[in-house]
PDB file of C-alpha atoms in Angstrom:
ATOM      1  CA  ARG A 188       0.000   0.000   0.000  1.00 57.00           C
ATOM      2  CA  LEU A 189       1.245   3.493  -0.848  1.00 58.00           C
ATOM      3  CA  TRP A 190       2.010   5.974   1.898  1.00 57.00           C
ATOM      4  CA  PRO A 191      -0.945   8.409   2.226  1.00 58.00           C
ATOM      5  CA  ALA A 192      -0.795  11.992   1.004  1.00 55.00           C
ATOM      6  CA  ALA A 193      -0.583  14.836   3.522  1.00 51.00           C
ATOM      7  CA  TYR A 194      -3.540  15.339   5.822  1.00 48.00           C
ATOM      8  CA  GLY A 195      -3.996  17.217   9.058  1.00 48.00           C
ATOM      9  CA  PRO A 196      -2.881  20.611  10.362  1.00 48.00           C
ATOM     10  CA  GLU A 197      -0.476  22.636   8.245  1.00 48.00           C
ATOM     11  CA  LEU A 198       2.423  23.799  10.413  1.00 50.00           C
ATOM     12  CA  ILE A 199       4.653  23.434   7.404  1.00 49.00           C
ATOM     13  CA  ARG A 200       5.382  26.381   5.141  1.00 49.00           C
ATOM     14  CA  ARG A 201       5.072  24.433   1.885  1.00 53.00           C
ATOM     15  CA  PRO A 202       1.826  22.449   2.043  1.00 55.00           C
ATOM     16  CA  GLN A 203       1.888  18.885   0.744  1.00 64.00           C
ATOM     17  CA  ASN A 204       5.624  18.418   1.355  1.00 75.00           C
ATOM     18  CA  TRP A 205       4.953  15.929   4.117  1.00 78.00           C
ATOM     19  CA  SER A 206       2.900  12.876   4.914  1.00 82.00           C
ATOM     20  CA  LYS A 207       2.040  10.975   8.036  1.00 84.00           C
ATOM     21  CA  VAL A 208       0.443   7.812   9.254  1.00 88.00           C
ATOM     22  CA  LEU A 209      -1.329   8.645  12.506  1.00 91.00           C
ATOM     23  CA  LEU A 210      -1.665   5.330  14.334  1.00 94.00           C
ATOM     24  CA  TYR A 211      -3.174   6.835  17.490  1.00 95.00           C
ATOM     25  CA  ASP A 212      -4.891  10.195  17.828  1.00 92.00           C
ATOM     26  CA  GLY A 213      -5.783  10.163  21.539  1.00 91.00           C
ATOM     27  CA  ASP A 214      -9.104  11.968  21.914  1.00 90.00           C
ATOM     28  CA  LEU A 215      -8.758  14.083  18.760  1.00 88.00           C
ATOM     29  CA  GLY A 216     -11.284  12.172  16.656  1.00 84.00           C
ATOM     30  CA  GLY A 217      -9.831  13.372  13.353  1.00 82.00           C
ATOM     31  CA  ALA A 218     -10.531  11.886   9.956  1.00 82.00           C
ATOM     32  CA  PRO A 219      -8.308   8.981   8.901  1.00 83.00           C
ATOM     33  CA  PRO A 220      -6.338   9.222   5.647  1.00 81.00           C
ATOM     34  CA  PRO A 221      -7.852   8.416   2.260  1.00 80.00           C
ATOM     35  CA  GLY A 222      -8.459   4.713   1.883  1.00 84.00           C
ATOM     36  CA  PHE A 223      -9.530   4.344   5.511  1.00 86.00           C
ATOM     37  CA  ALA A 224     -12.667   6.512   5.406  1.00 81.00           C
ATOM     38  CA  GLY A 225     -14.908   3.742   6.749  1.00 86.00           C
ATOM     39  CA  GLN A 226     -12.586   3.180   9.688  1.00 90.00           C
ATOM     40  CA  PRO A 227     -12.773   6.217  11.999  1.00 91.00           C
ATOM     41  CA  TYR A 228     -10.400   6.775  14.887  1.00 91.00           C
ATOM     42  CA  ARG A 229     -11.864   5.470  18.118  1.00 92.00           C
ATOM     43  CA  LYS A 230     -11.215   7.246  21.390  1.00 91.00           C
ATOM     44  CA  ARG A 231      -8.224   5.797  23.237  1.00 94.00           C
ATOM     45  CA  GLU A 232      -7.553   3.039  20.694  1.00 95.00           C
ATOM     46  CA  LEU A 233      -4.781   2.487  18.183  1.00 96.00           C
ATOM     47  CA  HIS A 234      -6.235   2.589  14.648  1.00 95.00           C
ATOM     48  CA  ALA A 235      -6.615  -1.099  13.786  1.00 95.00           C
ATOM     49  CA  GLY A 236      -6.542  -0.639  10.001  1.00 94.00           C
ATOM     50  CA  LEU A 237      -3.506   1.659   9.934  1.00 94.00           C
ATOM     51  CA  CYS A 238      -1.639  -0.528  12.422  1.00 95.00           C
ATOM     52  CA  ALA A 239      -2.313  -3.675  10.374  1.00 95.00           C
ATOM     53  CA  THR A 240      -1.350  -1.975   7.104  1.00 93.00           C
ATOM     54  CA  TYR A 241       1.710   0.032   8.108  1.00 92.00           C
ATOM     55  CA  ALA A 242       3.067  -0.791  11.553  1.00 94.00           C
ATOM     56  CA  LYS A 243       1.825  -3.980  13.151  1.00 96.00           C
ATOM     57  CA  HIS A 244       4.914  -4.467  15.343  1.00 96.00           C
ATOM     58  CA  THR A 245       5.112  -0.816  16.386  1.00 96.00           C
ATOM     59  CA  CYS A 246       1.482  -0.883  17.515  1.00 97.00           C
ATOM     60  CA  GLU A 247       1.998  -4.192  19.311  1.00 97.00           C
ATOM     61  CA  ILE A 248       4.898  -2.690  21.303  1.00 96.00           C
ATOM     62  CA  LEU A 249       3.220   0.642  22.097  1.00 96.00           C
ATOM     63  CA  LYS A 250      -0.254  -0.632  23.039  1.00 95.00           C
ATOM     64  CA  ASP A 251       0.906  -1.528  26.545  1.00 93.00           C
ATOM     65  CA  LEU A 252       3.153   1.508  27.022  1.00 95.00           C
ATOM     66  CA  LEU A 253       0.941   4.548  26.376  1.00 97.00           C
ATOM     67  CA  PRO A 254      -0.692   5.681  29.630  1.00 97.00           C
ATOM     68  CA  GLY A 255      -3.897   6.825  27.897  1.00 96.00           C
ATOM     69  CA  LEU A 256      -4.399   3.333  26.457  1.00 96.00           C
ATOM     70  CA  LYS A 257      -3.716   1.637  29.802  1.00 95.00           C
ATOM     71  CA  HIS A 258      -5.869   4.122  31.752  1.00 96.00           C
ATOM     72  CA  PRO A 259      -8.815   5.350  29.636  1.00 94.00           C
ATOM     73  CA  ASP A 260      -9.904   7.536  32.574  1.00 95.00           C
ATOM     74  CA  LEU A 261      -6.561   9.411  32.602  1.00 96.00           C
ATOM     75  CA  PRO A 262      -7.331  13.071  31.840  1.00 94.00           C
ATOM     76  CA  TYR A 263      -5.878  14.647  28.714  1.00 93.00           C
ATOM     77  CA  LEU A 264      -5.234  18.403  28.799  1.00 91.00           C
ATOM     78  CA  GLN A 265      -5.661  18.734  25.032  1.00 88.00           C
ATOM     79  CA  PRO A 266      -7.344  16.363  22.551  1.00 88.00           C
ATOM     80  CA  ASP A 267      -4.026  15.303  20.963  1.00 89.00           C
ATOM     81  CA  HIS A 268      -2.355  14.840  24.350  1.00 93.00           C
ATOM     82  CA  GLU A 269      -1.056  11.444  23.239  1.00 96.00           C
ATOM     83  CA  GLN A 270      -0.381  10.433  19.647  1.00 95.00           C
ATOM     84  CA  VAL A 271       1.654   7.946  17.635  1.00 96.00           C
ATOM     85  CA  ALA A 272       2.611   8.776  14.056  1.00 94.00           C
ATOM     86  CA  PHE A 273       5.189   8.219  11.366  1.00 94.00           C
ATOM     87  CA  PHE A 274       6.144  11.532   9.742  1.00 92.00           C
ATOM     88  CA  ARG A 275       7.890  12.023   6.422  1.00 90.00           C
ATOM     89  CA  LEU A 276       9.170  15.501   5.620  1.00 91.00           C
ATOM     90  CA  ALA A 277      10.446  16.359   2.155  1.00 88.00           C
ATOM     91  CA  ALA A 278      13.997  17.547   1.651  1.00 91.00           C
ATOM     92  CA  GLY A 279      14.369  21.240   2.485  1.00 90.00           C
ATOM     93  CA  SER A 280      11.176  21.404   4.581  1.00 88.00           C
ATOM     94  CA  ARG A 281      10.751  23.788   7.469  1.00 88.00           C
ATOM     95  CA  ILE A 282       8.259  23.680  10.336  1.00 87.00           C
ATOM     96  CA  ALA A 283       7.767  27.011  12.091  1.00 86.00           C
ATOM     97  CA  PHE A 284       8.071  27.455  15.854  1.00 90.00           C
ATOM     98  CA  HIS A 285       5.136  25.903  17.691  1.00 89.00           C
ATOM     99  CA  GLN A 286       4.406  24.452  21.136  1.00 91.00           C
ATOM    100  CA  ALA A 287       1.925  22.432  23.152  1.00 91.00           C
ATOM    101  CA  SER A 288      -0.638  24.266  25.254  1.00 89.00           C
ATOM    102  CA  GLN A 289       0.367  22.380  28.441  1.00 92.00           C
ATOM    103  CA  ASN A 290       3.336  20.632  30.079  1.00 93.00           C
ATOM    104  CA  ALA A 291       1.817  17.242  30.931  1.00 94.00           C
ATOM    105  CA  ARG A 292       3.371  15.264  28.078  1.00 95.00           C
ATOM    106  CA  LEU A 293       6.682  14.411  26.503  1.00 97.00           C
ATOM    107  CA  THR A 294       7.421  14.030  22.803  1.00 97.00           C
ATOM    108  CA  ILE A 295       9.668  11.262  21.516  1.00 98.00           C
ATOM    109  CA  HIS A 296      11.366  11.291  18.100  1.00 97.00           C
ATOM    110  CA  LEU A 297      13.065   8.190  16.716  1.00 97.00           C
ATOM    111  CA  CYS A 298      14.794   8.933  13.417  1.00 96.00           C
ATOM    112  CA  LEU A 299      14.336   6.185  10.839  1.00 95.00           C
ATOM    113  CA  HIS A 300      15.708   7.708   7.605  1.00 94.00           C
ATOM    114  CA  GLY A 301      17.303  10.970   6.477  1.00 94.00           C
ATOM    115  CA  CYS A 302      18.991  11.509   9.822  1.00 94.00           C
ATOM    116  CA  GLY A 303      22.040  13.708  10.165  1.00 91.00           C
ATOM    117  CA  GLY A 304      23.268  16.158   7.550  1.00 94.00           C
ATOM    118  CA  GLU A 305      21.670  19.561   8.034  1.00 95.00           C
ATOM    119  CA  SER A 306      18.417  18.167   9.482  1.00 96.00           C
ATOM    120  CA  ARG A 307      17.768  19.358  13.006  1.00 95.00           C
ATOM    121  CA  ILE A 308      15.187  20.249  15.593  1.00 96.00           C
ATOM    122  CA  GLN A 309      15.531  23.367  17.711  1.00 96.00           C
ATOM    123  CA  ILE A 310      13.924  23.211  21.160  1.00 97.00           C
ATOM    124  CA  GLY A 311      14.154  26.537  22.925  1.00 95.00           C
ATOM    125  CA  MET A 312      17.747  27.653  22.369  1.00 96.00           C
ATOM    126  CA  LYS A 313      19.107  24.109  21.888  1.00 97.00           C
ATOM    127  CA  SER A 314      19.589  22.667  18.400  1.00 97.00           C
ATOM    128  CA  LEU A 315      19.721  18.865  18.064  1.00 97.00           C
ATOM    129  CA  ARG A 316      20.551  16.646  15.084  1.00 96.00           C
ATOM    130  CA  TRP A 317      18.699  13.424  14.528  1.00 96.00           C
ATOM    131  CA  GLU A 318      20.819  10.292  14.370  1.00 96.00           C
ATOM    132  CA  LEU A 319      19.608   7.026  12.868  1.00 95.00           C
ATOM    133  CA  GLY A 320      18.052   4.867  15.574  1.00 93.00           C
ATOM    134  CA  LYS A 321      18.663   7.438  18.335  1.00 95.00           C
ATOM    135  CA  VAL A 322      15.821   8.879  20.400  1.00 97.00           C
ATOM    136  CA  HIS A 323      15.188  12.505  21.371  1.00 97.00           C
ATOM    137  CA  VAL A 324      12.735  13.084  24.226  1.00 98.00           C
ATOM    138  CA  PHE A 325      11.560  16.632  24.931  1.00 97.00           C
ATOM    139  CA  ASP A 326       8.855  18.696  26.582  1.00 96.00           C
ATOM    140  CA  ASP A 327       6.987  20.155  23.612  1.00 93.00           C
ATOM    141  CA  SER A 328       5.525  22.959  25.717  1.00 94.00           C
ATOM    142  CA  PHE A 329       8.830  24.654  24.857  1.00 95.00           C
ATOM    143  CA  LEU A 330       8.900  26.413  21.485  1.00 94.00           C
ATOM    144  CA  HIS A 331      10.400  24.120  18.866  1.00 95.00           C
ATOM    145  CA  ARG A 332      10.925  24.101  15.107  1.00 93.00           C
ATOM    146  CA  VAL A 333      12.307  21.763  12.452  1.00 94.00           C
ATOM    147  CA  ARG A 334      14.648  22.174   9.470  1.00 93.00           C
ATOM    148  CA  ILE A 335      15.223  19.317   7.046  1.00 94.00           C
ATOM    149  CA  ASP A 336      18.392  18.854   5.003  1.00 95.00           C
ATOM    150  CA  PRO A 337      17.816  20.056   1.419  1.00 93.00           C
ATOM    151  CA  ARG A 338      19.397  16.861   0.026  1.00 95.00           C
ATOM    152  CA  LYS A 339      17.156  14.155   1.554  1.00 93.00           C
ATOM    153  CA  GLU A 340      13.775  13.594   3.139  1.00 92.00           C
ATOM    154  CA  ARG A 341      13.520  12.649   6.804  1.00 94.00           C
ATOM    155  CA  TRP A 342      11.328   9.964   8.421  1.00 94.00           C
ATOM    156  CA  ILE A 343      10.646   9.679  12.162  1.00 96.00           C
ATOM    157  CA  LEU A 344       8.482   7.776  14.563  1.00 97.00           C
ATOM    158  CA  HIS A 345       6.779  10.566  16.562  1.00 97.00           C
ATOM    159  CA  VAL A 346       5.216   9.635  19.905  1.00 98.00           C
ATOM    160  CA  MET A 347       3.556  12.061  22.286  1.00 97.00           C
ATOM    161  CA  THR A 348       2.939  10.479  25.669  1.00 97.00           C
ATOM    162  CA  THR A 349       1.766  11.556  29.085  1.00 97.00           C
ATOM    163  CA  HIS A 350       4.623  12.694  31.324  1.00 96.00           C
ATOM    164  CA  PRO A 351       5.737   9.785  33.569  1.00 96.00           C
ATOM    165  CA  GLY A 352       5.187  11.951  36.654  1.00 94.00           C
ATOM    166  CA  MET A 353       1.461  11.889  35.947  1.00 95.00           C
ATOM    167  CA  ASP A 354       0.862   8.706  33.951  1.00 96.00           C
ATOM    168  CA  THR A 355      -1.908   7.292  36.157  1.00 97.00           C
ATOM    169  CA  PRO A 356      -5.111   8.985  37.303  1.00 97.00           C
ATOM    170  CA  ALA A 357      -3.777   9.145  40.894  1.00 97.00           C
ATOM    171  CA  LYS A 358      -0.434  10.708  39.850  1.00 96.00           C
ATOM    172  CA  PHE A 359      -2.281  13.149  37.602  1.00 95.00           C
ATOM    173  CA  GLU A 360      -4.500  14.305  40.499  1.00 94.00           C
ATOM    174  CA  GLU A 361      -1.444  14.718  42.716  1.00 94.00           C
ATOM    175  CA  ALA A 362       0.356  16.799  40.035  1.00 93.00           C
ATOM    176  CA  MET A 363      -2.758  18.907  39.474  1.00 91.00           C
ATOM    177  CA  HIS A 364      -3.240  19.668  43.164  1.00 92.00           C
ATOM    178  CA  GLY A 365       0.495  20.155  43.663  1.00 91.00           C
ATOM    179  CA  GLY A 366       0.598  22.964  41.083  1.00 89.00           C
ATOM    180  CA  ARG A 367       2.995  21.147  38.748  1.00 88.00           C
ATOM    181  CA  LEU A 368       0.769  21.499  35.679  1.00 86.00           C
ATOM    182  CA  TRP A 369       0.031  24.475  33.518  1.00 80.00           C
ATOM    183  CA  PRO A 370      -2.380  25.680  32.559  1.00 74.00           C
ATOM    184  CA  SER A 371      -4.065  24.789  35.840  1.00 60.00           C
TER     185      SER A 371
END
């Protein structure tokens, strides 16, 4: 099966220079890519059709690791609080500065192809290069942006997950009452 065309929000300056396979959309309830129209995203479930078609093993590994899947009653502070996606960005792409609206999650990038070269992510003042098979974990409530090497496209596994300090309903309540979350 061919990789789907771009769909979803356009943070990227040149539309249609990227594609994704969104395996889990948390509570977002967005439309699946073309070819999966009859298979909507279900709240707090990995997308069965996309997992079977594109990433069976990835979904098998992550299904027991994402707090929102293990604890459906765990509050999310934004609809896309947790997500799992593969992202492809075309050579030379740029994603403008953006950030999450809260600090209760971490974002994980695992570079799969097109790592190194001039490709990098800037988080706050720190600029990081992706390396093949290496993971970057960051708090995406900090401003961050992406620049892709003009010579090759870049592919990553992108996982947004609840912060481990609040990955159960009880820990979340404690963090909320302890003033460790914003907005509160």
